[in-house]
Amino acid sequence: MSRWLRAAALVLLAASCGGGGGGESPRNLDDACSILEQRPGYFRAFRDVERRWGVPVHVQMATIYQESKFISDARTPFRYALGVIPYGRQSSAFGYSQALDGTWDEYLAATGKNRARRDDIRDATDFMGWYMAGTRDSLGITTRDARNQYLAYHEGRTGYLRGSYNSKAWLVRVAQEVGNRAVIYEVQLANCRAAR
């Protein structure tokens, strides 16, 4: 194999690895301060979104915890035919924010951020801020209301208006957990050196 071909193969191999920890989440996800100490770039991204879209840091963090557990390349599980043959994923949700392809495309068109990626914390949080600010503007749900913002995020605004979540006891429970986690994160962040 020629030297050039070997060099090209190494570059492609390195590029396919994606860098940055392979999507791994920080340790101790129940401690907002620990998360931010391990990943200082997260806090900068969260603060930028809070300034731009008005979504508090603790609401962003609670939503990302629920959606991806802070795993940058999180995907939905595969579906299986006959219990063993994989035939695609349950949805197109991907990344920190678990944004669906169609909603992500709307975000790209609305913001002009054509190079944004769902597995980049800055882009994923900006997407969440954009979506939650739109929910605030169209449905009147304050961006501090993590529970109802999460229901609208999960079901879509039209589904939220229809009350589709009311027939999903598991989702109502999860939304309450998001709300509770947001409160816990808020208290932790108030006492946290990383958030100063």
mmCIF file of C-alpha atoms in Angstrom:
data_model
loop_
_atom_site.group_PDB
_atom_site.id
_atom_site.type_symbol
_atom_site.label_atom_id
_atom_site.label_comp_id
_atom_site.label_asym_id
_atom_site.label_seq_id
_atom_site.Cartn_x
_atom_site.Cartn_y
_atom_site.Cartn_z
ATOM 1 C CA MET A 1 0.000 0.000 0.000
ATOM 2 C CA SER A 2 1.380 3.390 -0.915
ATOM 3 C CA ARG A 3 2.338 5.896 1.743
ATOM 4 C CA TRP A 4 -0.349 8.310 0.513
ATOM 5 C CA LEU A 5 -3.067 5.636 0.672
ATOM 6 C CA ARG A 6 -2.025 4.673 4.211
ATOM 7 C CA ALA A 7 -2.121 8.320 5.304
ATOM 8 C CA ALA A 8 -5.577 8.761 3.757
ATOM 9 C CA ALA A 9 -6.810 5.608 5.513
ATOM 10 C CA LEU A 10 -5.524 6.879 8.866
ATOM 11 C CA VAL A 11 -7.189 10.261 8.378
ATOM 12 C CA LEU A 12 -10.508 8.572 7.538
ATOM 13 C CA LEU A 13 -10.210 6.265 10.530
ATOM 14 C CA ALA A 14 -9.489 9.171 12.878
ATOM 15 C CA ALA A 15 -12.365 11.189 11.437
ATOM 16 C CA SER A 16 -14.799 8.305 11.903
ATOM 17 C CA CYS A 17 -13.951 8.111 15.594
ATOM 18 C CA GLY A 18 -15.616 11.495 16.119
ATOM 19 C CA GLY A 19 -13.270 12.568 18.909
ATOM 20 C CA GLY A 20 -14.416 13.993 22.212
ATOM 21 C CA GLY A 21 -15.132 10.861 24.203
ATOM 22 C CA GLY A 22 -17.345 8.872 21.875
ATOM 23 C CA GLY A 23 -20.579 10.385 23.139
ATOM 24 C CA GLU A 24 -20.041 9.381 26.765
ATOM 25 C CA SER A 25 -21.960 11.249 29.426
ATOM 26 C CA PRO A 26 -20.399 12.888 32.474
ATOM 27 C CA ARG A 27 -20.379 10.973 35.751
ATOM 28 C CA ASN A 28 -22.842 11.676 38.598
ATOM 29 C CA LEU A 29 -25.758 13.045 36.572
ATOM 30 C CA ASP A 30 -27.711 13.764 39.751
ATOM 31 C CA ASP A 31 -25.306 16.597 40.607
ATOM 32 C CA ALA A 32 -25.530 19.659 38.341
ATOM 33 C CA CYS A 33 -22.297 21.077 39.753
ATOM 34 C CA SER A 34 -20.406 17.877 39.024
ATOM 35 C CA ILE A 35 -21.674 17.858 35.433
ATOM 36 C CA LEU A 36 -20.519 21.430 34.856
ATOM 37 C CA GLU A 37 -17.156 20.876 36.546
ATOM 38 C CA GLN A 38 -16.502 17.909 34.255
ATOM 39 C CA ARG A 39 -17.731 19.715 31.125
ATOM 40 C CA PRO A 40 -17.182 23.498 31.418
ATOM 41 C CA GLY A 41 -18.230 23.913 27.780
ATOM 42 C CA TYR A 42 -21.722 22.793 28.726
ATOM 43 C CA PHE A 43 -22.190 25.745 31.040
ATOM 44 C CA ARG A 44 -21.099 28.239 28.392
ATOM 45 C CA ALA A 45 -23.596 26.692 25.959
ATOM 46 C CA PHE A 46 -26.404 26.733 28.554
ATOM 47 C CA ARG A 47 -25.746 30.369 29.485
ATOM 48 C CA ASP A 48 -25.711 31.438 25.838
ATOM 49 C CA VAL A 49 -29.119 29.814 25.331
ATOM 50 C CA GLU A 50 -30.471 31.386 28.508
ATOM 51 C CA ARG A 51 -29.416 34.809 27.213
ATOM 52 C CA ARG A 52 -30.654 34.268 23.659
ATOM 53 C CA TRP A 53 -33.908 32.359 24.192
ATOM 54 C CA GLY A 54 -34.728 32.879 27.892
ATOM 55 C CA VAL A 55 -34.638 29.200 28.852
ATOM 56 C CA PRO A 56 -33.026 28.772 32.295
ATOM 57 C CA VAL A 57 -29.954 26.563 32.614
ATOM 58 C CA HIS A 58 -31.654 24.150 35.015
ATOM 59 C CA VAL A 59 -34.583 23.590 32.615
ATOM 60 C CA GLN A 60 -32.172 22.836 29.769
ATOM 61 C CA MET A 61 -30.186 20.430 31.934
ATOM 62 C CA ALA A 62 -33.260 18.575 33.197
ATOM 63 C CA THR A 63 -34.561 18.171 29.658
ATOM 64 C CA ILE A 64 -31.230 16.926 28.308
ATOM 65 C CA TYR A 65 -30.968 14.503 31.223
ATOM 66 C CA GLN A 66 -34.326 13.014 30.298
ATOM 67 C CA GLU A 67 -33.756 12.996 26.551
ATOM 68 C CA SER A 68 -30.199 11.645 26.310
ATOM 69 C CA LYS A 69 -28.571 11.422 29.756
ATOM 70 C CA PHE A 70 -26.008 13.871 28.292
ATOM 71 C CA ILE A 71 -24.863 11.323 25.666
ATOM 72 C CA SER A 72 -23.970 13.338 22.578
ATOM 73 C CA ASP A 73 -24.783 10.661 20.015
ATOM 74 C CA ALA A 74 -27.817 9.108 21.725
ATOM 75 C CA ARG A 75 -30.286 7.365 19.421
ATOM 76 C CA THR A 76 -33.560 5.563 19.915
ATOM 77 C CA PRO A 77 -33.408 1.758 20.083
ATOM 78 C CA PHE A 78 -33.726 -0.455 17.024
ATOM 79 C CA ARG A 79 -37.011 -2.106 16.092
ATOM 80 C CA TYR A 80 -36.881 -5.846 15.415
ATOM 81 C CA ALA A 81 -38.886 -8.062 13.092
ATOM 82 C CA LEU A 82 -39.572 -11.498 14.531
ATOM 83 C CA GLY A 83 -37.740 -10.336 17.627
ATOM 84 C CA VAL A 84 -34.266 -10.677 16.067
ATOM 85 C CA ILE A 85 -33.980 -8.879 12.705
ATOM 86 C CA PRO A 86 -33.254 -5.147 13.091
ATOM 87 C CA TYR A 87 -35.172 -3.000 10.608
ATOM 88 C CA GLY A 88 -34.615 0.594 11.679
ATOM 89 C CA ARG A 89 -34.848 2.803 14.706
ATOM 90 C CA GLN A 90 -38.014 3.722 16.578
ATOM 91 C CA SER A 91 -37.652 7.334 15.425
ATOM 92 C CA SER A 92 -35.158 9.738 13.874
ATOM 93 C CA ALA A 93 -34.400 11.316 17.284
ATOM 94 C CA PHE A 94 -30.677 11.914 17.712
ATOM 95 C CA GLY A 95 -28.176 13.708 19.904
ATOM 96 C CA TYR A 96 -28.292 15.522 23.212
ATOM 97 C CA SER A 97 -31.718 16.998 22.533
ATOM 98 C CA GLN A 98 -33.162 13.958 20.723
ATOM 99 C CA ALA A 99 -34.376 16.290 17.986
ATOM 100 C CA LEU A 100 -36.332 14.589 15.205
ATOM 101 C CA ASP A 101 -35.162 15.059 11.622
ATOM 102 C CA GLY A 102 -38.164 17.185 10.610
ATOM 103 C CA THR A 103 -38.029 19.507 13.619
ATOM 104 C CA TRP A 104 -34.258 19.836 13.275
ATOM 105 C CA ASP A 105 -34.731 20.836 9.629
ATOM 106 C CA GLU A 106 -37.249 23.509 10.731
ATOM 107 C CA TYR A 107 -34.682 24.819 13.216
ATOM 108 C CA LEU A 108 -31.960 24.953 10.562
ATOM 109 C CA ALA A 109 -34.244 26.847 8.179
ATOM 110 C CA ALA A 110 -35.443 29.268 10.874
ATOM 111 C CA THR A 111 -31.996 30.073 12.266
ATOM 112 C CA GLY A 112 -29.833 29.713 9.157
ATOM 113 C CA LYS A 113 -27.396 27.508 11.095
ATOM 114 C CA ASN A 114 -26.816 25.079 8.245
ATOM 115 C CA ARG A 115 -23.717 23.554 9.834
ATOM 116 C CA ALA A 116 -25.369 22.871 13.204
ATOM 117 C CA ARG A 117 -25.126 19.319 14.545
ATOM 118 C CA ARG A 118 -27.353 17.530 17.020
ATOM 119 C CA ASP A 119 -24.334 15.912 18.705
ATOM 120 C CA ASP A 120 -22.747 19.301 19.485
ATOM 121 C CA ILE A 121 -23.830 20.671 22.872
ATOM 122 C CA ARG A 122 -23.940 24.279 21.637
ATOM 123 C CA ASP A 123 -26.175 23.424 18.694
ATOM 124 C CA ALA A 124 -28.365 20.975 20.630
ATOM 125 C CA THR A 125 -29.026 23.461 23.436
ATOM 126 C CA ASP A 126 -29.665 26.263 20.957
ATOM 127 C CA PHE A 127 -32.238 24.014 19.284
ATOM 128 C CA MET A 128 -33.925 23.383 22.635
ATOM 129 C CA GLY A 129 -33.947 27.099 23.421
ATOM 130 C CA TRP A 130 -35.430 27.896 20.009
ATOM 131 C CA TYR A 131 -38.131 25.248 20.444
ATOM 132 C CA MET A 132 -39.018 26.182 24.022
ATOM 133 C CA ALA A 133 -39.118 29.908 23.195
ATOM 134 C CA GLY A 134 -41.512 29.052 20.360
ATOM 135 C CA THR A 135 -43.637 27.080 22.813
ATOM 136 C CA ARG A 136 -43.663 30.049 25.177
ATOM 137 C CA ASP A 137 -44.661 32.398 22.374
ATOM 138 C CA SER A 138 -47.351 30.178 20.839
ATOM 139 C CA LEU A 139 -48.773 28.355 23.877
ATOM 140 C CA GLY A 140 -47.954 30.726 26.722
ATOM 141 C CA ILE A 141 -45.955 28.145 28.701
ATOM 142 C CA THR A 142 -43.230 29.957 30.613
ATOM 143 C CA THR A 143 -39.716 28.718 29.965
ATOM 144 C CA ARG A 144 -39.334 28.109 33.718
ATOM 145 C CA ASP A 145 -42.127 25.489 33.619
ATOM 146 C CA ALA A 146 -39.977 22.435 32.904
ATOM 147 C CA ARG A 147 -42.889 19.993 33.259
ATOM 148 C CA ASN A 148 -45.195 21.533 30.664
ATOM 149 C CA GLN A 149 -42.344 22.584 28.402
ATOM 150 C CA TYR A 150 -41.265 18.938 28.389
ATOM 151 C CA LEU A 151 -44.772 17.725 27.537
ATOM 152 C CA ALA A 152 -44.912 20.146 24.587
ATOM 153 C CA TYR A 153 -41.354 19.181 23.590
ATOM 154 C CA HIS A 154 -42.208 15.472 23.617
ATOM 155 C CA GLU A 155 -45.669 15.598 22.070
ATOM 156 C CA GLY A 156 -45.154 18.611 19.820
ATOM 157 C CA ARG A 157 -47.146 21.787 20.291
ATOM 158 C CA THR A 158 -50.213 20.480 18.459
ATOM 159 C CA GLY A 159 -50.186 17.276 20.516
ATOM 160 C CA TYR A 160 -49.861 19.322 23.683
ATOM 161 C CA LEU A 161 -52.838 21.482 22.706
ATOM 162 C CA ARG A 162 -54.883 18.341 22.024
ATOM 163 C CA GLY A 163 -53.847 16.918 25.389
ATOM 164 C CA SER A 164 -52.428 13.766 23.815
ATOM 165 C CA TYR A 165 -50.259 13.253 26.904
ATOM 166 C CA ASN A 166 -53.377 12.701 29.049
ATOM 167 C CA SER A 167 -53.707 9.152 27.689
ATOM 168 C CA LYS A 168 -50.039 8.420 28.489
ATOM 169 C CA ALA A 169 -49.675 8.024 32.239
ATOM 170 C CA TRP A 170 -45.988 7.137 31.803
ATOM 171 C CA LEU A 171 -45.332 10.441 29.994
ATOM 172 C CA VAL A 172 -47.125 12.509 32.642
ATOM 173 C CA ARG A 173 -44.949 10.762 35.260
ATOM 174 C CA VAL A 174 -41.768 11.422 33.251
ATOM 175 C CA ALA A 175 -42.719 15.096 32.751
ATOM 176 C CA GLN A 176 -43.164 15.441 36.516
ATOM 177 C CA GLU A 177 -39.721 13.882 37.008
ATOM 178 C CA VAL A 178 -38.269 16.465 34.584
ATOM 179 C CA GLY A 179 -39.949 19.225 36.594
ATOM 180 C CA ASN A 180 -38.610 17.827 39.867
ATOM 181 C CA ARG A 181 -35.092 17.428 38.456
ATOM 182 C CA ALA A 182 -35.170 21.021 37.199
ATOM 183 C CA VAL A 183 -35.939 22.229 40.742
ATOM 184 C CA ILE A 184 -33.115 20.111 42.188
ATOM 185 C CA TYR A 185 -30.663 21.343 39.552
ATOM 186 C CA GLU A 186 -31.732 24.947 40.198
ATOM 187 C CA VAL A 187 -30.971 24.639 43.913
ATOM 188 C CA GLN A 188 -27.653 22.908 43.223
ATOM 189 C CA LEU A 189 -26.627 25.555 40.677
ATOM 190 C CA ALA A 190 -27.363 28.330 43.170
ATOM 191 C CA ASN A 191 -24.672 26.831 45.426
ATOM 192 C CA CYS A 192 -22.261 25.790 42.706
ATOM 193 C CA ARG A 193 -18.813 27.264 41.976
ATOM 194 C CA ALA A 194 -18.934 26.061 38.336
ATOM 195 C CA ALA A 195 -22.015 28.193 37.705
ATOM 196 C CA ARG A 196 -20.402 31.463 38.777
#
